[in-house]
mmCIF file of C-alpha atoms in Angstrom:
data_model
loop_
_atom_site.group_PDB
_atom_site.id
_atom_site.type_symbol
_atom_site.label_atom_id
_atom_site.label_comp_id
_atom_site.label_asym_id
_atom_site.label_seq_id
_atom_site.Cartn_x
_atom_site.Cartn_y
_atom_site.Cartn_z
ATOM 1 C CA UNK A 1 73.941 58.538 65.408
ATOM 2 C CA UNK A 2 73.213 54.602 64.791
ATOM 3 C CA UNK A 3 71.091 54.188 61.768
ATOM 4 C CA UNK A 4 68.155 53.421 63.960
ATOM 5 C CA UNK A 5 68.280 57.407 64.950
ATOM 6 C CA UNK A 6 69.229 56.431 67.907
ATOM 7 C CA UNK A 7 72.554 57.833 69.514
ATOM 8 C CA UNK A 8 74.860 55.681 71.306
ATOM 9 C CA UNK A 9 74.604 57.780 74.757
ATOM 10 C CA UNK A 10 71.285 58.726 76.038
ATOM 11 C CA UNK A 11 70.983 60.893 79.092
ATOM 12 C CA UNK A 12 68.908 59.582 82.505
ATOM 13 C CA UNK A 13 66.245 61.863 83.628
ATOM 14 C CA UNK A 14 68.180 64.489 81.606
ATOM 15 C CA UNK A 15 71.600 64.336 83.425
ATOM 16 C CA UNK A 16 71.090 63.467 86.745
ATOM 17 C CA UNK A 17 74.343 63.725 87.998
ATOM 18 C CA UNK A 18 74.819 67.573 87.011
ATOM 19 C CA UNK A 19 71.118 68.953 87.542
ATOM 20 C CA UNK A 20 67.676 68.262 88.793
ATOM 21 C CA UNK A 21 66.311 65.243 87.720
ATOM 22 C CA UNK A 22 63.245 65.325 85.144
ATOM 23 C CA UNK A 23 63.682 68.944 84.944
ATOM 24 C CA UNK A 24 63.881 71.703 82.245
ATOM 25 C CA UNK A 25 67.182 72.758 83.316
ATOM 26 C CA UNK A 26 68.722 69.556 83.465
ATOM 27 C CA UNK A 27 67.421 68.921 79.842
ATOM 28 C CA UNK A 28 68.853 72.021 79.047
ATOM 29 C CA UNK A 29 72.046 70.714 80.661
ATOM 30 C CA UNK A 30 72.515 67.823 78.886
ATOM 31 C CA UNK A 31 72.173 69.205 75.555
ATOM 32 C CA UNK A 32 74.916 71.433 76.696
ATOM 33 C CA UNK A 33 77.350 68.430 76.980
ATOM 34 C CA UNK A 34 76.343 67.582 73.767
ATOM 35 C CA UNK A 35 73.610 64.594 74.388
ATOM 36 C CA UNK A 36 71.273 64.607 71.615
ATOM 37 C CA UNK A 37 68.550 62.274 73.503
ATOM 38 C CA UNK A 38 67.432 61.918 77.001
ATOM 39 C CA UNK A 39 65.073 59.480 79.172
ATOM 40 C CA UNK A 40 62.804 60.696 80.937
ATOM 41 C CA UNK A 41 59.706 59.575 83.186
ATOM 42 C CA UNK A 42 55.852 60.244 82.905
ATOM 43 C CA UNK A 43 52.936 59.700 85.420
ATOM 44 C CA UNK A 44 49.907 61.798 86.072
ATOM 45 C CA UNK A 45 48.242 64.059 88.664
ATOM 46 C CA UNK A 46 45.153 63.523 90.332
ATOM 47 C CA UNK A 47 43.438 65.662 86.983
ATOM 48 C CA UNK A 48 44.943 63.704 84.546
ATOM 49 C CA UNK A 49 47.669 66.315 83.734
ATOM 50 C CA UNK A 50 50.921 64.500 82.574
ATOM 51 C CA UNK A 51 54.068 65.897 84.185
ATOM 52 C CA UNK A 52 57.627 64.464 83.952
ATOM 53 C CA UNK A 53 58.114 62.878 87.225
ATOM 54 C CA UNK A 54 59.156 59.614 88.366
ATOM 55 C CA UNK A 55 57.911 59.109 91.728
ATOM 56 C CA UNK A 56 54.488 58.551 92.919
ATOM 57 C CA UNK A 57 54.327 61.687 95.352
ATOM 58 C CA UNK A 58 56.914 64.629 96.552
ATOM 59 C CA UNK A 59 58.644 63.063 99.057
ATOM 60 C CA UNK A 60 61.818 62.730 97.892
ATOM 61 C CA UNK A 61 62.155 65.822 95.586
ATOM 62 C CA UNK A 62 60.260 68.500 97.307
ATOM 63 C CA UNK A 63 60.589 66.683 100.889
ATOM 64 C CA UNK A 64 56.818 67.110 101.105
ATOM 65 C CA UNK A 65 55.327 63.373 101.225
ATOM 66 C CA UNK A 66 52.400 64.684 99.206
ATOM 67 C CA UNK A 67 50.799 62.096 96.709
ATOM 68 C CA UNK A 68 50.535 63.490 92.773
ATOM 69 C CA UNK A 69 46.822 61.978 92.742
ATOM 70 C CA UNK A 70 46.176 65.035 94.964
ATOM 71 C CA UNK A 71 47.283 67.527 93.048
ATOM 72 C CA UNK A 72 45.991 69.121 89.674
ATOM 73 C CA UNK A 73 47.874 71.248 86.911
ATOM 74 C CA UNK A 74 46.933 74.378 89.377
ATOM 75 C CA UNK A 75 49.283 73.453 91.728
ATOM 76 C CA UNK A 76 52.364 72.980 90.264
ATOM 77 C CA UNK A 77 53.231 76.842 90.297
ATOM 78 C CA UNK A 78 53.996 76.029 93.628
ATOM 79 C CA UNK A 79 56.174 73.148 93.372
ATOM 80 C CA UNK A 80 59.872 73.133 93.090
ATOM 81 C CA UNK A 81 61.703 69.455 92.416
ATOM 82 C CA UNK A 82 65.323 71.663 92.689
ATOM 83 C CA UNK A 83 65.693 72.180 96.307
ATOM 84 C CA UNK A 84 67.062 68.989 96.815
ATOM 85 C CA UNK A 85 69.750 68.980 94.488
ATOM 86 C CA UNK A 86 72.699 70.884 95.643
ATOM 87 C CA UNK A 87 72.392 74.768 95.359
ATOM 88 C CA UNK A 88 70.012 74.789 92.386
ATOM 89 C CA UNK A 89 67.471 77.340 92.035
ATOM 90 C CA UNK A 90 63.788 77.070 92.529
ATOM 91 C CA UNK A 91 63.246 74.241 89.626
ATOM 92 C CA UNK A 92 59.361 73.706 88.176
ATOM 93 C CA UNK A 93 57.500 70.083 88.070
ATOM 94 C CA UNK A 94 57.405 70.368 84.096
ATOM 95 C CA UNK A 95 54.056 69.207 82.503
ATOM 96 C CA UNK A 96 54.945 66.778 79.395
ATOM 97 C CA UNK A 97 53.481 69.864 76.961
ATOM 98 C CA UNK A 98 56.537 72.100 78.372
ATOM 99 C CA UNK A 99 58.737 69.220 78.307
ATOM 100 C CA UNK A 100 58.069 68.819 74.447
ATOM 101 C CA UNK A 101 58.589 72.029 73.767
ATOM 102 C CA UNK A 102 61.516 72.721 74.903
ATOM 103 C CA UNK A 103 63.184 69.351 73.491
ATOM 104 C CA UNK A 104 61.160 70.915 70.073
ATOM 105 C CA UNK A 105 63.303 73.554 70.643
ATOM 106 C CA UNK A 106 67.053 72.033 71.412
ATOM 107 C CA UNK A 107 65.908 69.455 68.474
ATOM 108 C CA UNK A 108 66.660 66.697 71.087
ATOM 109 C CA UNK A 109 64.897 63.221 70.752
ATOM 110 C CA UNK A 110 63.278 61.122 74.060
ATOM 111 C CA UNK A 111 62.825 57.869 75.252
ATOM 112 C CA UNK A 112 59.674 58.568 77.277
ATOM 113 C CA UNK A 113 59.426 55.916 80.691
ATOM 114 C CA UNK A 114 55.433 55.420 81.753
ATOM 115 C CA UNK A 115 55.384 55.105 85.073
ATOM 116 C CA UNK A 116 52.862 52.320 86.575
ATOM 117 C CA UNK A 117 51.794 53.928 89.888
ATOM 118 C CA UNK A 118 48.672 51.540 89.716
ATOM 119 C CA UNK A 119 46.048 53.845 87.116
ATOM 120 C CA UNK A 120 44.392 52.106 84.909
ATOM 121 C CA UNK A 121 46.749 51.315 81.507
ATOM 122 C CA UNK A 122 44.375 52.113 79.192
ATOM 123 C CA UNK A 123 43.553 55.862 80.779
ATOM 124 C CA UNK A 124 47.395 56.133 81.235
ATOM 125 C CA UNK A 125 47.740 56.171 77.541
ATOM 126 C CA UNK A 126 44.921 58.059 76.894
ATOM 127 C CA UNK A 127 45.584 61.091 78.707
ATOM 128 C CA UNK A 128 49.646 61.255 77.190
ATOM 129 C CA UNK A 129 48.613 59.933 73.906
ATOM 130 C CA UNK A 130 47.287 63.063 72.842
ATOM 131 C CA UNK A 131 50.217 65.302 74.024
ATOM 132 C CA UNK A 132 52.670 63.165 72.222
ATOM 133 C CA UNK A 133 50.868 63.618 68.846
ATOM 134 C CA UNK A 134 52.738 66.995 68.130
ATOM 135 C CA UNK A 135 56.440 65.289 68.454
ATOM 136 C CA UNK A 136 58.093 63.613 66.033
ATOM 137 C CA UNK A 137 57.912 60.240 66.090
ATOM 138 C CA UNK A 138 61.069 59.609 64.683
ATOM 139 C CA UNK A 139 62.869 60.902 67.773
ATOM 140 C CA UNK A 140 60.459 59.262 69.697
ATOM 141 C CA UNK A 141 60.290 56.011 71.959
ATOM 142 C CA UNK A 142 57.823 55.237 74.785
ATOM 143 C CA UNK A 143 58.926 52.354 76.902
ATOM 144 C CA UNK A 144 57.516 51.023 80.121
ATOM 145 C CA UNK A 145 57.722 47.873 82.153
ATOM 146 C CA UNK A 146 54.245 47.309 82.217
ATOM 147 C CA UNK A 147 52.903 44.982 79.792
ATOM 148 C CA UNK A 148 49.389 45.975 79.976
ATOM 149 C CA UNK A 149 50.671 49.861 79.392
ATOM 150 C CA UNK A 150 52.500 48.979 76.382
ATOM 151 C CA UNK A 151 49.585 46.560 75.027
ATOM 152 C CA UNK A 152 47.270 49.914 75.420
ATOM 153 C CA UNK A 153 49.735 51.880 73.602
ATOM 154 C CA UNK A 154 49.519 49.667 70.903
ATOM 155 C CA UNK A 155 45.813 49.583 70.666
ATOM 156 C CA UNK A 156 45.491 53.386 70.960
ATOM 157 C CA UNK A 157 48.443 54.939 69.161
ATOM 158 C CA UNK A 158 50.170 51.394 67.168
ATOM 159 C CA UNK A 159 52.669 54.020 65.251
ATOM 160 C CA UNK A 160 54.571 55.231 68.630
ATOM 161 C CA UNK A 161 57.734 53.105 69.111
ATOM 162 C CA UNK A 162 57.518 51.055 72.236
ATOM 163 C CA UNK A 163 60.199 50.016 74.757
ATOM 164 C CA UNK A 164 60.193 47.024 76.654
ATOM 165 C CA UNK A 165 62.114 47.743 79.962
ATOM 166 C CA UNK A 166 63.226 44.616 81.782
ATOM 167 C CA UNK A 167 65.641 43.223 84.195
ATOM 168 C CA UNK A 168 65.065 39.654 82.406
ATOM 169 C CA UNK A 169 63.163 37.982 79.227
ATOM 170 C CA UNK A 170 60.394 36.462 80.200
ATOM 171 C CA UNK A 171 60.223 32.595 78.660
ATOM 172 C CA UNK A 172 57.765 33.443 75.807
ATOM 173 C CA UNK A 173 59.322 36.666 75.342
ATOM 174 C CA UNK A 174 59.664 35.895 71.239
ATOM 175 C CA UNK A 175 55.699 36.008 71.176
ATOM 176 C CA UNK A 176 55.476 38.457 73.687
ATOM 177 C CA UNK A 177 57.028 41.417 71.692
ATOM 178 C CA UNK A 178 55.461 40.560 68.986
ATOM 179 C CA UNK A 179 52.215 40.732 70.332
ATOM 180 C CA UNK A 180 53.041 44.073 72.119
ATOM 181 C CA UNK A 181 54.761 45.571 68.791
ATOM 182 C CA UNK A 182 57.910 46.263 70.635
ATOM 183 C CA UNK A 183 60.731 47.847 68.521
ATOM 184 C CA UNK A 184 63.574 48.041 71.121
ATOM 185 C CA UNK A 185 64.352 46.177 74.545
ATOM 186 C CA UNK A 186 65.567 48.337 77.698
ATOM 187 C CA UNK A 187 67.807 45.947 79.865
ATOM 188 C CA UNK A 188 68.872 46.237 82.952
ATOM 189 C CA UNK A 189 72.740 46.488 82.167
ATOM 190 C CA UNK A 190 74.219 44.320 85.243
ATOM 191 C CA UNK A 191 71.501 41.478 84.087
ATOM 192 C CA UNK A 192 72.458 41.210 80.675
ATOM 193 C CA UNK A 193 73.939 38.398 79.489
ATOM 194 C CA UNK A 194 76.292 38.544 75.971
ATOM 195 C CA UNK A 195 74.286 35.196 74.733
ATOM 196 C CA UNK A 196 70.858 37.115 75.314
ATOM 197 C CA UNK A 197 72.361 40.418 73.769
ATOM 198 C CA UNK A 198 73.311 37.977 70.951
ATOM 199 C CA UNK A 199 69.460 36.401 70.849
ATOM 200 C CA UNK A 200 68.310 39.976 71.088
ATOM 201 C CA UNK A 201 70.087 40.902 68.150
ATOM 202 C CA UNK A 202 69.788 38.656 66.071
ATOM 203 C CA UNK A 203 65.856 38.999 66.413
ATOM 204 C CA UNK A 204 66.905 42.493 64.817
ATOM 205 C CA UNK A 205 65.835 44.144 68.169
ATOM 206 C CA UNK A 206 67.631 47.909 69.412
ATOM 207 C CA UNK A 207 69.274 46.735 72.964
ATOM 208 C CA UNK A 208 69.244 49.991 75.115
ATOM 209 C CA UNK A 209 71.326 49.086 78.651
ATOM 210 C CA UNK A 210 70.119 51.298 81.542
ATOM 211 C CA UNK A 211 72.012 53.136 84.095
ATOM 212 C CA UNK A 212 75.035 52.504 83.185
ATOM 213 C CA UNK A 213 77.590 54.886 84.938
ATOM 214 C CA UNK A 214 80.999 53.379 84.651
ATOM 215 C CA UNK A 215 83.147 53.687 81.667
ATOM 216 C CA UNK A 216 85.150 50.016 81.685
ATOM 217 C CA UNK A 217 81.171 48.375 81.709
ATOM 218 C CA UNK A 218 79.514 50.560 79.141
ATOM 219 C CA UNK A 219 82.953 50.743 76.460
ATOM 220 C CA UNK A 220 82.638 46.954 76.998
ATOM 221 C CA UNK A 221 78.818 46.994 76.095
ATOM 222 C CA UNK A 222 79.140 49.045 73.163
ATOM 223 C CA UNK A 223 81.629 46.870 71.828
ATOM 224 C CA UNK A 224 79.827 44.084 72.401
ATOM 225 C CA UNK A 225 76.889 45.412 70.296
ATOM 226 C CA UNK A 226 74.452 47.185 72.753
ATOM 227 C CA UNK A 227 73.181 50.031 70.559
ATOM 228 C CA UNK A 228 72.664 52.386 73.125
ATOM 229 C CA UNK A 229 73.685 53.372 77.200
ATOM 230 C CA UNK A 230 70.790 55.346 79.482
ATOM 231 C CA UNK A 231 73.666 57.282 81.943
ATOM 232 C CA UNK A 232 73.512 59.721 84.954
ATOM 233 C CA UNK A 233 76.602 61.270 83.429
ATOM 234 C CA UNK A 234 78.080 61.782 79.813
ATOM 235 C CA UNK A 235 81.195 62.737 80.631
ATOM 236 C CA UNK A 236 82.825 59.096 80.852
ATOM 237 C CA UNK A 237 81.080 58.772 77.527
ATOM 238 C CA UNK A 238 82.441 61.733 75.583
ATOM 239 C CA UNK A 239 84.084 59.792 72.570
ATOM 240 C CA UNK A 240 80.263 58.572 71.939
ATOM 241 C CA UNK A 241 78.631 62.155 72.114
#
């Protein structure tokens, strides 16, 4: 563990590669190979409910192409995001209350993604800001790639770290973090440059480098100063765990 609190190996969507993406069990999974964080994604239904999801409907999960805006916190019990994923068992859409709990429970920190499926920014935050007030914000980091989202999030709850996730620094990026009271910057690994990771750094920033999946690349990142990888799959990553 860095002396940020943040661990060098962070698993994507819990461990994608060996369970269910966004799901209890894969969180469950990854704590089991011995990942103390994970990142995982947050968007809303149609009632405002926040669930751990990624996409903007079922299609791709649950094979049903059935938009979350249409659904409320009643349906879920009939949802299951496993199917798809190799011979799992019938796998829940987790709200972001059950989600908390159960990282509560396996004392496992989160870099919470807030997806931008077009609601307004400022209602976004609203409806998770709330749910994330019972988890510690110490093993906490919200990060999005919406500037507006992470603007609100400053507004409405200016104690929550905040992740900028980008593929590329904007010009005015110095004044834009600043403004947007970002403590750490999630870069697209294969579009970082070691002179920006340098820049980065030595404006005192946490670099997280997302999905990084091959050992040779994210050894090579690590070394090169990148406090942290996002990963489908621990295993190449072991020494770090």
């Amino acid at each position: 563990m860095l002396a940020s609190g943040i661990p060098r190996i962070i698993g994507h969507r819990g461990v994608r590669k060996l369970a269910p993406e966004n799901s209890l069990s894969g969180v469950r999974e990854a704590a089991r190979q011995g990942v103390r964080w994970v990142e995982l994604d947050v968007t809303l239904l149609g009632d405002g409910t926040p669930v751990i999801h990624h996409d903007d409907d079922l299609a791709r999960l649950c094979g049903r192409p059935q938009p979350l805006r249409n659904l409320s916190l009643a349906d879920l019990p009939r949802i299951d995001i496993g199917s798809h994923y190799r011979d799992s068992p019938p796998e829940p859409l987790p709200t972001l209350a059950e989600m908390l709990t159960l990282l509560d429970e396996l004392d496992m920190g989160l870099n919470l993604e807030v997806k931008d499926h077009g609601d307004d920014p400022r209602y976004v935050i609203q409806r998770i800001a709330p749910v994330l007030e019972r988890f510690d914000p110490e093993r906490l980091i919200v990060s999005s790639f919406s500037a507006e989202q992470l603007r609100q999030c400053h507004l409405l709850v200016p104690d929550l770290r905040r992740g900028f996730l980008t593929a590329g620094l904007p010009p005015d990026w110095p004044l834009l973090l600043e403004r947007l009271g970002i403590y750490s910057i999630h870069y697209r690994w294969q579009a970082l440059k070691e002179s920006t990771l340098s820049l980065l750094k030595a404006s005192g920033y946490p670099v997280i480098c997302w999905t990084v999946n091959h050992r040779k690349a994210g050894t090579r990142l690590l070394e090169q100063g990148v406090t942290a990888l996002i990963t489908d799959d621990p295993g190449p990553f072991a020494r770090y765990l």
